[in-house]
Amino acid sequence: MKIGVDSSILIAAVHANHPLHKPSSRWLDQAFGDYEVTVAHHSILESYAVLTRLPGSYRLTPVEAQTVLAGTLRK
């Protein structure tokens, strides 16, 4: 079965300070093992845009955002 993942799951799963990081990360890891996960290009771009524009200390640098997204999605 195919499952589509959007930016709301990606952002929570990759940002350690997100309030729903742990459950989102666990869910995404399990989904990669159990299903064919599909992520649209625009969801990756939107996730990158949000992660690099968060307020204050929550903001990731462009390199950090690219690293966490690529590390998560290249599994």
Backbone as JSON Lines, residues from 0, in Angstrom:
{"i":0,"aa":"M","n":[0.84,-1.16,0.0],"ca":[0.0,0.0,0.0],"c":[0.9,1.24,0.0]}
{"i":1,"aa":"K","n":[0.48,2.28,-0.72],"ca":[1.2,3.53,-0.75],"c":[0.59,4.51,0.26]}
{"i":2,"aa":"I","n":[1.47,5.26,0.91],"ca":[1.04,6.3,1.84],"c":[1.73,7.59,1.44]}
{"i":3,"aa":"G","n":[0.96,8.67,1.35],"ca":[1.51,9.98,1.06],"c":[1.77,10.73,2.36]}
{"i":4,"aa":"V","n":[2.93,11.35,2.44],"ca":[3.31,12.1,3.64],"c":[3.45,13.56,3.25]}
{"i":5,"aa":"D","n":[2.85,14.45,4.03],"ca":[2.94,15.87,3.72],"c":[3.87,16.59,4.7]}
{"i":6,"aa":"S","n":[3.99,17.89,4.54],"ca":[4.94,18.67,5.32],"c":[4.63,18.67,6.81]}
{"i":7,"aa":"S","n":[3.37,18.56,7.2],"ca":[3.06,18.59,8.63],"c":[3.69,17.41,9.37]}
{"i":8,"aa":"I","n":[3.73,16.26,8.75],"ca":[4.38,15.09,9.35],"c":[5.89,15.23,9.27]}
{"i":9,"aa":"L","n":[6.4,15.66,8.11],"ca":[7.85,15.79,7.93],"c":[8.46,16.75,8.95]}
{"i":10,"aa":"I","n":[7.86,17.91,9.11],"ca":[8.4,18.93,10.01],"c":[8.43,18.39,11.45]}
{"i":11,"aa":"A","n":[7.34,17.81,11.88],"ca":[7.29,17.27,13.25],"c":[8.28,16.11,13.42]}
{"i":12,"aa":"A","n":[8.43,15.3,12.41],"ca":[9.3,14.13,12.52],"c":[10.78,14.49,12.54]}
{"i":13,"aa":"V","n":[11.18,15.55,11.86],"ca":[12.61,15.87,11.77],"c":[13.07,16.93,12.76]}
{"i":14,"aa":"H","n":[12.17,17.73,13.31],"ca":[12.58,18.8,14.22],"c":[12.45,18.31,15.66]}
{"i":15,"aa":"A","n":[13.59,18.12,16.31],"ca":[13.62,17.53,17.66],"c":[12.87,18.35,18.69]}
{"i":16,"aa":"N","n":[12.7,19.65,18.48],"ca":[11.99,20.49,19.44],"c":[10.5,20.63,19.17]}
{"i":17,"aa":"H","n":[10.0,19.97,18.14],"ca":[8.56,20.02,17.85],"c":[7.81,19.23,18.93]}
{"i":18,"aa":"P","n":[6.68,19.74,19.41],"ca":[5.94,19.04,20.48],"c":[5.51,17.62,20.1]}
{"i":19,"aa":"L","n":[5.33,17.36,18.81],"ca":[4.9,16.02,18.37],"c":[6.03,15.25,17.69]}
{"i":20,"aa":"H","n":[7.27,15.63,17.99],"ca":[8.42,14.98,17.33],"c":[8.46,13.47,17.57]}
{"i":21,"aa":"K","n":[8.38,13.06,18.82],"ca":[8.52,11.62,19.12],"c":[7.47,10.76,18.44]}
{"i":22,"aa":"P","n":[6.17,11.07,18.59],"ca":[5.19,10.21,17.92],"c":[5.27,10.3,16.39]}
{"i":23,"aa":"S","n":[5.56,11.48,15.86],"ca":[5.66,11.63,14.41],"c":[6.85,10.87,13.85]}
{"i":24,"aa":"S","n":[7.96,10.96,14.55],"ca":[9.17,10.26,14.11],"c":[8.96,8.75,14.15]}
{"i":25,"aa":"R","n":[8.37,8.27,15.23],"ca":[8.09,6.81,15.33],"c":[7.13,6.37,14.24]}
{"i":26,"aa":"W","n":[6.08,7.16,14.0],"ca":[5.11,6.8,12.97],"c":[5.77,6.75,11.6]}
{"i":27,"aa":"L","n":[6.59,7.76,11.28],"ca":[7.23,7.81,9.98],"c":[8.21,6.65,9.81]}
{"i":28,"aa":"D","n":[8.99,6.35,10.83],"ca":[9.9,5.2,10.76],"c":[9.14,3.9,10.51]}
{"i":29,"aa":"Q","n":[8.02,3.72,11.19],"ca":[7.21,2.52,11.0],"c":[6.6,2.5,9.6]}
{"i":30,"aa":"A","n":[6.14,3.65,9.13],"ca":[5.54,3.72,7.79],"c":[6.56,3.34,6.72]}
{"i":31,"aa":"F","n":[7.83,3.79,6.86],"ca":[8.86,3.43,5.9],"c":[9.06,1.92,5.86]}
{"i":32,"aa":"G","n":[8.89,1.26,7.0],"ca":[9.05,-0.19,7.04],"c":[7.85,-0.97,6.53]}
{"i":33,"aa":"D","n":[6.65,-0.42,6.74],"ca":[5.43,-1.17,6.44],"c":[4.77,-0.82,5.11]}
{"i":34,"aa":"Y","n":[5.07,0.35,4.56],"ca":[4.37,0.82,3.37],"c":[5.34,1.41,2.36]}
{"i":35,"aa":"E","n":[4.84,1.67,1.18],"ca":[5.58,2.43,0.19],"c":[5.24,3.9,0.43]}
{"i":36,"aa":"V","n":[6.17,4.63,1.0],"ca":[5.94,6.02,1.37],"c":[6.25,6.93,0.19]}
{"i":37,"aa":"T","n":[5.31,7.82,-0.11],"ca":[5.47,8.79,-1.19],"c":[5.45,10.19,-0.59]}
{"i":38,"aa":"V","n":[6.43,11.0,-1.0],"ca":[6.49,12.38,-0.55],"c":[6.58,13.26,-1.79]}
{"i":39,"aa":"A","n":[5.61,14.14,-1.96],"ca":[5.59,15.03,-3.12],"c":[6.71,16.07,-2.99]}
{"i":40,"aa":"H","n":[7.23,16.45,-4.12],"ca":[8.32,17.42,-4.18],"c":[7.93,18.71,-3.44]}
{"i":41,"aa":"H","n":[6.72,19.17,-3.64],"ca":[6.31,20.42,-2.98],"c":[6.24,20.27,-1.46]}
{"i":42,"aa":"S","n":[6.01,19.07,-0.95],"ca":[6.01,18.86,0.5],"c":[7.41,18.99,1.08]}
{"i":43,"aa":"I","n":[8.39,18.52,0.32],"ca":[9.79,18.67,0.76],"c":[10.17,20.14,0.75]}
{"i":44,"aa":"L","n":[9.81,20.85,-0.32],"ca":[10.12,22.28,-0.41],"c":[9.43,23.08,0.69]}
{"i":45,"aa":"E","n":[8.18,22.76,0.96],"ca":[7.45,23.46,2.01],"c":[8.07,23.18,3.38]}
{"i":46,"aa":"S","n":[8.47,21.95,3.62],"ca":[9.11,21.6,4.88],"c":[10.41,22.37,5.06]}
{"i":47,"aa":"Y","n":[11.21,22.43,4.02],"ca":[12.46,23.19,4.05],"c":[12.19,24.66,4.35]}
{"i":48,"aa":"A","n":[11.2,25.24,3.68],"ca":[10.86,26.65,3.88],"c":[10.44,26.92,5.32]}
{"i":49,"aa":"V","n":[9.63,26.05,5.88],"ca":[9.16,26.25,7.25],"c":[10.32,26.08,8.24]}
{"i":50,"aa":"L","n":[11.11,25.03,8.07],"ca":[12.2,24.77,9.0],"c":[13.23,25.9,9.02]}
{"i":51,"aa":"T","n":[13.43,26.56,7.9],"ca":[14.42,27.64,7.84],"c":[13.83,29.01,8.18]}
{"i":52,"aa":"R","n":[12.54,29.05,8.53],"ca":[11.91,30.32,8.87],"c":[11.19,30.29,10.22]}
{"i":53,"aa":"L","n":[11.46,29.28,11.0],"ca":[10.86,29.21,12.34],"c":[11.4,30.34,13.19]}
{"i":54,"aa":"P","n":[10.66,30.72,14.23],"ca":[11.13,31.83,15.07],"c":[12.33,31.45,15.93]}
{"i":55,"aa":"G","n":[13.22,32.43,16.09],"ca":[14.33,32.35,17.03],"c":[15.17,31.09,17.0]}
{"i":56,"aa":"S","n":[15.34,30.5,18.17],"ca":[16.23,29.35,18.31],"c":[15.66,28.07,17.68]}
{"i":57,"aa":"Y","n":[14.4,28.08,17.28],"ca":[13.82,26.91,16.63],"c":[14.21,26.82,15.16]}
{"i":58,"aa":"R","n":[14.65,27.92,14.59],"ca":[15.0,27.99,13.17],"c":[16.23,27.14,12.89]}
{"i":59,"aa":"L","n":[16.15,26.36,11.81],"ca":[17.3,25.59,11.33],"c":[18.01,26.38,10.24]}
{"i":60,"aa":"T","n":[19.3,26.2,10.15],"ca":[20.03,26.79,9.03],"c":[19.66,26.02,7.77]}
{"i":61,"aa":"P","n":[19.89,26.59,6.6],"ca":[19.62,25.85,5.37],"c":[20.33,24.5,5.31]}
{"i":62,"aa":"V","n":[21.57,24.46,5.77],"ca":[22.33,23.2,5.75],"c":[21.71,22.18,6.72]}
{"i":63,"aa":"E","n":[21.31,22.64,7.91],"ca":[20.67,21.74,8.87],"c":[19.36,21.19,8.33]}
{"i":64,"aa":"A","n":[18.54,22.05,7.74],"ca":[17.26,21.62,7.19],"c":[17.47,20.59,6.07]}
{"i":65,"aa":"Q","n":[18.41,20.87,5.19],"ca":[18.7,19.94,4.11],"c":[19.19,18.6,4.66]}
{"i":66,"aa":"T","n":[20.05,18.65,5.66],"ca":[20.61,17.43,6.25],"c":[19.53,16.56,6.89]}
{"i":67,"aa":"V","n":[18.65,17.16,7.72],"ca":[17.64,16.35,8.39],"c":[16.6,15.81,7.41]}
{"i":68,"aa":"L","n":[16.23,16.61,6.41],"ca":[15.26,16.12,5.42],"c":[15.86,15.02,4.56]}
{"i":69,"aa":"A","n":[17.07,15.23,4.07],"ca":[17.71,14.21,3.23],"c":[17.97,12.94,4.03]}
{"i":70,"aa":"G","n":[18.42,13.09,5.27],"ca":[18.67,11.92,6.1],"c":[17.42,11.11,6.38]}
{"i":71,"aa":"T","n":[16.3,11.79,6.49],"ca":[15.03,11.11,6.75],"c":[14.47,10.47,5.49]}
{"i":72,"aa":"L","n":[14.55,11.16,4.39],"ca":[13.87,10.71,3.18],"c":[14.7,9.76,2.32]}
{"i":73,"aa":"R","n":[15.99,9.69,2.52],"ca":[16.82,8.8,1.71],"c":[16.89,7.39,2.25]}
{"i":74,"aa":"K","n":[16.22,7.13,3.35],"ca":[16.18,5.77,3.9],"c":[15.57,4.87,2.88]}
